[in-house]
Amino acid sequence: MTAKSPLDVVLCGPRGFCAGVDRAIQIVELALERYGAPVYVRHEIVHNRYVVEGLKAKGAVFVGEIDEIPETDQPVIFSAHGVARAVPAAALARKLFQLDATCPLVTKVHREAEIHFRKGREIILVGHAGHPEVIGTMGQLPPGAVILVETEADALKILPKSPDKLAWITQTTLSVDDTAAIVRVLVERFPAIVGPHKDDICYATTNRQEAVKRVAGEVDAMIVVGAPNSSNSQRLCEVAVRAGCPFALLVQRAGDIDWPRFAGIKRLGVTAGASAPEALVDEVIEALSERFAVRVEVVTTAEESVAFSLPRQLRKPAAE
């Protein structure tokens, strides 16, 4: 029997679930426990197929839009990414029982946008076109009230109607460094622009990127456990390469690993996006252990203790 090659696995911490994702999943599970199946969820509750399939198995029904939901007294849940104002309005018009699983840090950005709008400011949103969070944030205000900027090139080209009455906000799951570069361009072009009182990029996104930066220059490759439609997971791959990692591979599960690419490596970084459960990280470590003589080292750059309260409807005692 051929001896396994040694492999040092450097496990990044923090990694995986953030408080907003944990809360959103808990909302679906508690709704199922309290009200029974089915519970309807508009879009993926979080960007992770394993999580979504697990909730489906428990009785959650995922739909694209509110009009796909039949007449029902059962709960209708909005995803952690947030929704445009038109969505709860459509649910209210049908008298549907709504539960909002929007991450409170996304709601913070929504409120910022509303305040700037009331103060007569034109709003620049730094984010990725088509991402559910961006659609939800832009959908808090009338069409044309928000200008979307994705890159430094966009920031150099935009022509706001009122350059002296501007504000900027951001998607919560962006690259910290990319966003800082874009904001620098905006501030140079529009010195009077108003920013958030506190960064919009969430603590979990920042912490996971910092942990990857710490590890990236010391490993031969990085595995990021996460979904291809997860913005924060995609950013972790980009951050790893920029910080000196030869290559980073995004995988949803261990079965997605392209093993030939890892031939000959001695040190491997492993992390997970904010919507990836620890069970999938364990699965990856187990798959590595089948092929290598694995020694695991944990590098932790921050401790997280954030927790968000549940919606009022799930906090009160169930009716007798």
Short mmCIF file of C-alpha atoms in Angstrom, two decimals:
data_model
loop_
_atom_site.label_atom_id
_atom_site.label_comp_id
_atom_site.label_asym_id
_atom_site.label_seq_id
_atom_site.Cartn_x
_atom_site.Cartn_y
_atom_site.Cartn_z
CA MET A 1 0.00 0.00 0.00
CA THR A 2 1.43 3.39 -1.05
CA ALA A 3 2.01 5.81 1.81
CA LYS A 4 -0.05 8.97 1.67
CA SER A 5 1.74 12.22 0.98
CA PRO A 6 1.77 14.61 3.95
CA LEU A 7 -0.51 17.65 3.70
CA ASP A 8 -0.77 20.52 6.15
CA VAL A 9 -4.29 21.94 6.08
CA VAL A 10 -4.54 25.50 7.39
CA LEU A 11 -8.13 26.10 8.45
CA CYS A 12 -9.12 29.77 8.42
CA GLY A 13 -11.12 31.22 11.26
CA PRO A 14 -13.64 32.76 11.27
CA ARG A 15 -15.29 30.85 8.43
CA GLY A 16 -18.78 29.65 7.52
CA PHE A 17 -22.10 30.80 8.91
CA CYS A 18 -22.49 34.42 9.99
CA ALA A 19 -25.17 35.66 12.38
CA GLY A 20 -27.47 36.80 9.56
CA VAL A 21 -27.37 33.42 7.80
CA ASP A 22 -27.81 31.55 11.07
CA ARG A 23 -30.84 33.71 11.89
CA ALA A 24 -32.42 33.21 8.44
CA ILE A 25 -32.13 29.42 8.59
CA GLN A 26 -33.44 29.43 12.15
CA ILE A 27 -36.48 31.44 11.01
CA VAL A 28 -37.40 28.78 8.44
CA GLU A 29 -36.83 25.92 10.89
CA LEU A 30 -38.82 27.59 13.69
CA ALA A 31 -41.65 28.47 11.29
CA LEU A 32 -41.85 24.82 10.23
CA GLU A 33 -41.80 23.72 13.88
CA ARG A 34 -44.49 26.19 14.93
CA TYR A 35 -46.81 26.29 11.91
CA GLY A 36 -46.06 22.98 10.21
CA ALA A 37 -45.35 22.36 6.53
CA PRO A 38 -45.48 23.86 4.03
CA VAL A 39 -43.63 27.09 4.73
CA TYR A 40 -43.05 29.19 1.59
CA VAL A 41 -39.70 30.88 1.00
CA ARG A 42 -39.17 33.46 -1.74
CA HIS A 43 -35.82 32.69 -3.42
CA GLU A 44 -33.01 30.75 -1.71
CA ILE A 45 -33.07 31.61 1.99
CA VAL A 46 -29.27 31.77 1.73
CA HIS A 47 -26.96 30.95 -1.17
CA ASN A 48 -26.22 27.32 -0.39
CA ARG A 49 -27.73 24.31 -2.15
CA TYR A 50 -27.04 21.94 0.77
CA VAL A 51 -28.93 24.24 3.17
CA VAL A 52 -31.82 24.75 0.74
CA GLU A 53 -32.19 21.01 0.04
CA GLY A 54 -32.14 20.29 3.78
CA LEU A 55 -34.95 22.78 4.39
CA LYS A 56 -36.93 21.40 1.44
CA ALA A 57 -36.74 17.96 3.04
CA LYS A 58 -38.29 19.43 6.20
CA GLY A 59 -41.20 20.99 4.29
CA ALA A 60 -40.02 24.37 3.00
CA VAL A 61 -41.26 25.27 -0.48
CA PHE A 62 -39.01 27.66 -2.42
CA VAL A 63 -40.59 29.94 -5.02
CA GLY A 64 -39.31 32.59 -7.39
CA GLU A 65 -42.06 35.14 -6.81
CA ILE A 66 -45.01 35.77 -4.52
CA ASP A 67 -47.56 35.03 -7.26
CA GLU A 68 -46.37 31.37 -7.31
CA ILE A 69 -47.71 30.88 -3.78
CA PRO A 70 -51.28 29.50 -3.58
CA GLU A 71 -53.92 30.98 -1.30
CA THR A 72 -52.69 30.01 2.16
CA ASP A 73 -52.51 30.94 5.84
CA GLN A 74 -49.02 29.43 6.06
CA PRO A 75 -45.95 31.66 6.54
CA VAL A 76 -44.20 33.30 3.60
CA ILE A 77 -40.53 34.05 4.32
CA PHE A 78 -38.25 36.57 2.57
CA SER A 79 -34.61 35.59 2.16
CA ALA A 80 -31.59 36.89 4.10
CA HIS A 81 -30.58 39.06 1.12
CA GLY A 82 -33.56 41.39 1.50
CA VAL A 83 -36.28 42.31 -0.97
CA ALA A 84 -37.59 45.37 -2.79
CA ARG A 85 -40.53 47.18 -1.20
CA ALA A 86 -42.85 45.80 -3.89
CA VAL A 87 -42.45 42.25 -2.57
CA PRO A 88 -43.94 42.65 0.94
CA ALA A 89 -46.51 44.99 -0.60
CA ALA A 90 -47.61 42.19 -2.97
CA ALA A 91 -47.76 39.75 -0.04
CA LEU A 92 -49.78 42.23 2.02
CA ALA A 93 -52.25 42.75 -0.85
CA ARG A 94 -52.92 39.01 -0.75
CA LYS A 95 -53.11 39.01 3.09
CA LEU A 96 -50.26 36.51 3.30
CA PHE A 97 -48.58 35.87 6.65
CA GLN A 98 -45.08 37.35 6.22
CA LEU A 99 -41.85 36.59 8.06
CA ASP A 100 -38.84 38.68 7.11
CA ALA A 101 -35.47 36.89 7.30
CA THR A 102 -33.53 39.84 5.86
CA CYS A 103 -30.16 40.15 7.58
CA PRO A 104 -30.32 43.13 9.97
CA LEU A 105 -27.08 44.46 8.44
CA VAL A 106 -28.78 44.55 5.03
CA THR A 107 -31.78 46.29 6.61
CA LYS A 108 -29.30 48.88 7.96
CA VAL A 109 -28.25 49.66 4.38
CA HIS A 110 -31.92 49.95 3.35
CA ARG A 111 -32.54 52.47 6.14
CA GLU A 112 -29.44 54.46 5.17
CA ALA A 113 -30.70 54.67 1.59
CA GLU A 114 -34.09 55.92 2.76
CA ILE A 115 -32.53 58.60 5.00
CA HIS A 116 -30.28 59.89 2.21
CA PHE A 117 -33.26 59.98 -0.16
CA ARG A 118 -35.35 61.97 2.32
CA LYS A 119 -32.49 64.45 2.62
CA GLY A 120 -32.55 64.98 -1.14
CA ARG A 121 -29.33 63.14 -1.90
CA GLU A 122 -28.66 61.11 -5.02
CA ILE A 123 -27.40 57.69 -3.93
CA ILE A 124 -24.51 55.67 -5.34
CA LEU A 125 -24.65 51.97 -4.48
CA VAL A 126 -21.41 50.03 -4.81
CA GLY A 127 -22.38 46.45 -5.62
CA HIS A 128 -22.86 43.73 -8.21
CA ALA A 129 -25.67 44.05 -10.76
CA GLY A 130 -28.28 41.32 -10.50
CA HIS A 131 -27.35 40.21 -6.97
CA PRO A 132 -30.51 39.77 -4.84
CA GLU A 133 -29.18 42.14 -2.18
CA VAL A 134 -28.56 44.88 -4.75
CA ILE A 135 -32.01 44.38 -6.29
CA GLY A 136 -33.55 44.62 -2.83
CA THR A 137 -31.60 47.74 -1.85
CA MET A 138 -32.33 49.59 -5.10
CA GLY A 139 -35.95 48.52 -4.74
CA GLN A 140 -36.34 50.49 -1.51
CA LEU A 141 -36.54 53.72 -3.53
CA PRO A 142 -38.18 54.98 -6.73
CA PRO A 143 -36.53 54.06 -10.06
CA GLY A 144 -33.58 56.36 -10.82
CA ALA A 145 -32.90 57.29 -7.19
CA VAL A 146 -29.90 54.93 -6.97
CA ILE A 147 -26.90 54.72 -9.31
CA LEU A 148 -25.18 51.32 -9.30
CA VAL A 149 -21.37 51.32 -9.47
CA GLU A 150 -19.55 47.99 -9.84
CA THR A 151 -15.95 49.02 -10.60
CA GLU A 152 -13.45 51.88 -10.37
CA ALA A 153 -14.05 52.46 -14.09
CA ASP A 154 -17.78 52.91 -13.36
CA ALA A 155 -16.91 55.37 -10.58
CA LEU A 156 -14.82 57.42 -13.00
CA LYS A 157 -17.60 57.56 -15.61
CA ILE A 158 -20.80 58.25 -13.68
CA LEU A 159 -22.45 61.63 -14.15
CA PRO A 160 -24.80 62.29 -11.23
CA LYS A 161 -27.52 64.91 -11.58
CA SER A 162 -26.45 66.68 -8.36
CA PRO A 163 -22.70 66.18 -7.72
CA ASP A 164 -22.89 68.32 -4.57
CA LYS A 165 -25.73 66.25 -3.05
CA LEU A 166 -24.46 62.67 -3.14
CA ALA A 167 -24.22 59.72 -0.76
CA TRP A 168 -22.64 56.28 -1.13
CA ILE A 169 -23.69 52.93 0.32
CA THR A 170 -22.52 49.39 -0.43
CA GLN A 171 -23.58 45.80 -0.74
CA THR A 172 -22.61 44.00 2.48
CA THR A 173 -20.62 41.15 0.89
CA LEU A 174 -18.02 42.93 -1.25
CA SER A 175 -14.24 42.78 -1.31
CA VAL A 176 -13.08 45.24 1.34
CA ASP A 177 -10.07 46.32 -0.78
CA ASP A 178 -12.00 46.66 -4.05
CA THR A 179 -14.68 48.73 -2.35
CA ALA A 180 -12.10 51.01 -0.70
CA ALA A 181 -10.56 51.67 -4.12
CA ILE A 182 -13.96 52.53 -5.63
CA VAL A 183 -14.84 54.81 -2.71
CA ARG A 184 -11.49 56.62 -3.10
CA VAL A 185 -12.42 57.45 -6.70
CA LEU A 186 -15.86 58.70 -5.61
CA VAL A 187 -14.41 60.89 -2.85
CA GLU A 188 -11.77 62.34 -5.20
CA ARG A 189 -14.41 63.18 -7.82
CA PHE A 190 -17.11 64.32 -5.38
CA PRO A 191 -15.50 65.67 -2.17
CA ALA A 192 -18.87 66.49 -0.61
CA ILE A 193 -20.17 62.89 -0.93
CA VAL A 194 -21.58 61.44 2.31
CA GLY A 195 -20.69 57.91 3.42
CA PRO A 196 -22.15 55.53 6.03
CA HIS A 197 -21.59 56.22 9.73
CA LYS A 198 -20.34 52.63 9.98
CA ASP A 199 -19.07 50.42 7.13
CA ASP A 200 -21.80 48.69 5.16
CA ILE A 201 -19.58 45.69 4.39
CA CYS A 202 -20.56 43.36 7.19
CA TYR A 203 -18.32 42.19 10.02
CA ALA A 204 -18.44 38.57 8.78
CA THR A 205 -17.35 39.42 5.24
CA THR A 206 -14.49 41.52 6.60
CA ASN A 207 -13.38 38.89 9.13
CA ARG A 208 -13.39 36.04 6.62
CA GLN A 209 -11.37 38.08 4.14
CA GLU A 210 -8.83 39.04 6.83
CA ALA A 211 -8.35 35.39 7.82
CA VAL A 212 -7.76 34.43 4.17
CA LYS A 213 -5.22 37.25 3.77
CA ARG A 214 -3.33 35.98 6.81
CA VAL A 215 -3.08 32.46 5.38
CA ALA A 216 -2.87 33.04 1.62
CA GLY A 217 0.85 33.76 1.36
CA GLU A 218 1.76 30.65 3.38
CA VAL A 219 -0.11 27.99 1.37
CA ASP A 220 0.19 26.38 -2.07
CA ALA A 221 -3.56 26.58 -2.76
CA MET A 222 -6.85 27.51 -1.13
CA ILE A 223 -10.22 25.76 -1.09
CA VAL A 224 -13.23 28.00 -0.47
CA VAL A 225 -16.38 26.08 0.44
CA GLY A 226 -19.34 28.02 -0.92
CA ALA A 227 -21.82 28.46 -3.74
CA PRO A 228 -21.01 29.97 -7.15
CA ASN A 229 -23.84 32.51 -6.67
CA SER A 230 -22.53 33.51 -3.22
CA SER A 231 -20.90 36.94 -3.50
CA ASN A 232 -18.92 36.65 -0.28
CA SER A 233 -17.57 33.21 -1.26
CA GLN A 234 -16.45 34.44 -4.69
CA ARG A 235 -14.70 37.37 -3.01
CA LEU A 236 -12.76 34.97 -0.74
CA CYS A 237 -11.26 33.29 -3.82
CA GLU A 238 -10.26 36.67 -5.26
CA VAL A 239 -8.79 37.87 -1.96
CA ALA A 240 -6.73 34.68 -1.60
CA VAL A 241 -5.09 35.05 -5.01
CA ARG A 242 -4.41 38.76 -4.52
CA ALA A 243 -2.81 38.02 -1.16
CA GLY A 244 -0.31 35.63 -2.71
CA CYS A 245 -2.02 32.25 -2.97
CA PRO A 246 -1.09 30.51 -6.28
CA PHE A 247 -4.70 29.48 -6.88
CA ALA A 248 -8.04 29.27 -5.07
CA LEU A 249 -10.84 26.85 -5.90
CA LEU A 250 -14.50 27.44 -5.01
CA VAL A 251 -16.32 24.16 -4.29
CA GLN A 252 -19.86 23.52 -3.13
CA ARG A 253 -18.95 20.10 -1.72
CA ALA A 254 -16.01 17.70 -1.56
CA GLY A 255 -17.25 16.01 -4.74
CA ASP A 256 -16.46 19.20 -6.68
CA ILE A 257 -12.72 19.12 -5.89
CA ASP A 258 -10.52 18.92 -8.99
CA TRP A 259 -7.97 16.54 -7.47
CA PRO A 260 -5.29 16.70 -10.21
CA ARG A 261 -4.86 20.42 -9.44
CA PHE A 262 -3.76 19.54 -5.91
CA ALA A 263 -1.07 17.04 -6.87
CA GLY A 264 2.23 17.86 -5.18
CA ILE A 265 0.92 20.53 -2.77
CA LYS A 266 2.27 20.58 0.80
CA ARG A 267 0.13 23.26 2.47
CA LEU A 268 -3.53 23.93 1.71
CA GLY A 269 -5.73 26.70 3.06
CA VAL A 270 -9.42 25.94 3.67
CA THR A 271 -12.19 28.42 4.42
CA ALA A 272 -15.93 28.74 3.88
CA GLY A 273 -18.27 31.51 2.80
CA ALA A 274 -20.80 32.96 5.23
CA SER A 275 -23.64 30.74 3.94
CA ALA A 276 -21.69 27.45 3.99
CA PRO A 277 -22.33 25.10 6.94
CA GLU A 278 -19.43 23.58 8.88
CA ALA A 279 -20.62 20.10 7.86
CA LEU A 280 -19.38 20.82 4.33
CA VAL A 281 -15.97 21.92 5.64
CA ASP A 282 -15.78 18.66 7.59
CA GLU A 283 -16.68 16.78 4.41
CA VAL A 284 -13.80 18.46 2.54
CA ILE A 285 -11.32 17.66 5.35
CA GLU A 286 -12.49 14.03 5.34
CA ALA A 287 -12.03 13.80 1.55
CA LEU A 288 -8.53 15.25 1.89
CA SER A 289 -7.74 12.73 4.63
CA GLU A 290 -8.63 9.87 2.27
CA ARG A 291 -5.90 11.00 -0.13
CA PHE A 292 -3.28 12.65 2.07
CA ALA A 293 -1.77 12.28 5.53
CA VAL A 294 -3.51 15.40 6.82
CA ARG A 295 -2.41 17.54 9.71
CA VAL A 296 -4.86 20.36 10.52
CA GLU A 297 -3.79 23.73 11.87
CA VAL A 298 -6.30 26.47 12.71
CA VAL A 299 -5.44 30.14 12.17
CA THR A 300 -7.98 32.46 13.82
CA THR A 301 -7.83 36.21 13.27
CA ALA A 302 -11.04 37.29 15.07
CA GLU A 303 -13.61 35.98 17.52
CA GLU A 304 -17.27 36.48 16.62
CA SER A 305 -20.09 36.78 19.13
CA VAL A 306 -22.73 38.62 17.07
CA ALA A 307 -26.31 37.36 17.37
CA PHE A 308 -29.54 38.84 15.96
CA SER A 309 -32.99 38.57 17.47
CA LEU A 310 -35.76 36.64 15.74
CA PRO A 311 -38.94 38.19 14.28
CA ARG A 312 -41.54 39.03 16.91
CA GLN A 313 -43.93 36.32 15.61
CA LEU A 314 -41.39 33.61 16.41
CA ARG A 315 -40.37 35.01 19.80
CA LYS A 316 -43.81 34.97 21.41
CA PRO A 317 -45.16 31.74 22.92
CA ALA A 318 -47.18 29.59 20.53
CA ALA A 319 -50.94 29.89 20.92
CA GLU A 320 -52.45 27.19 23.10
#
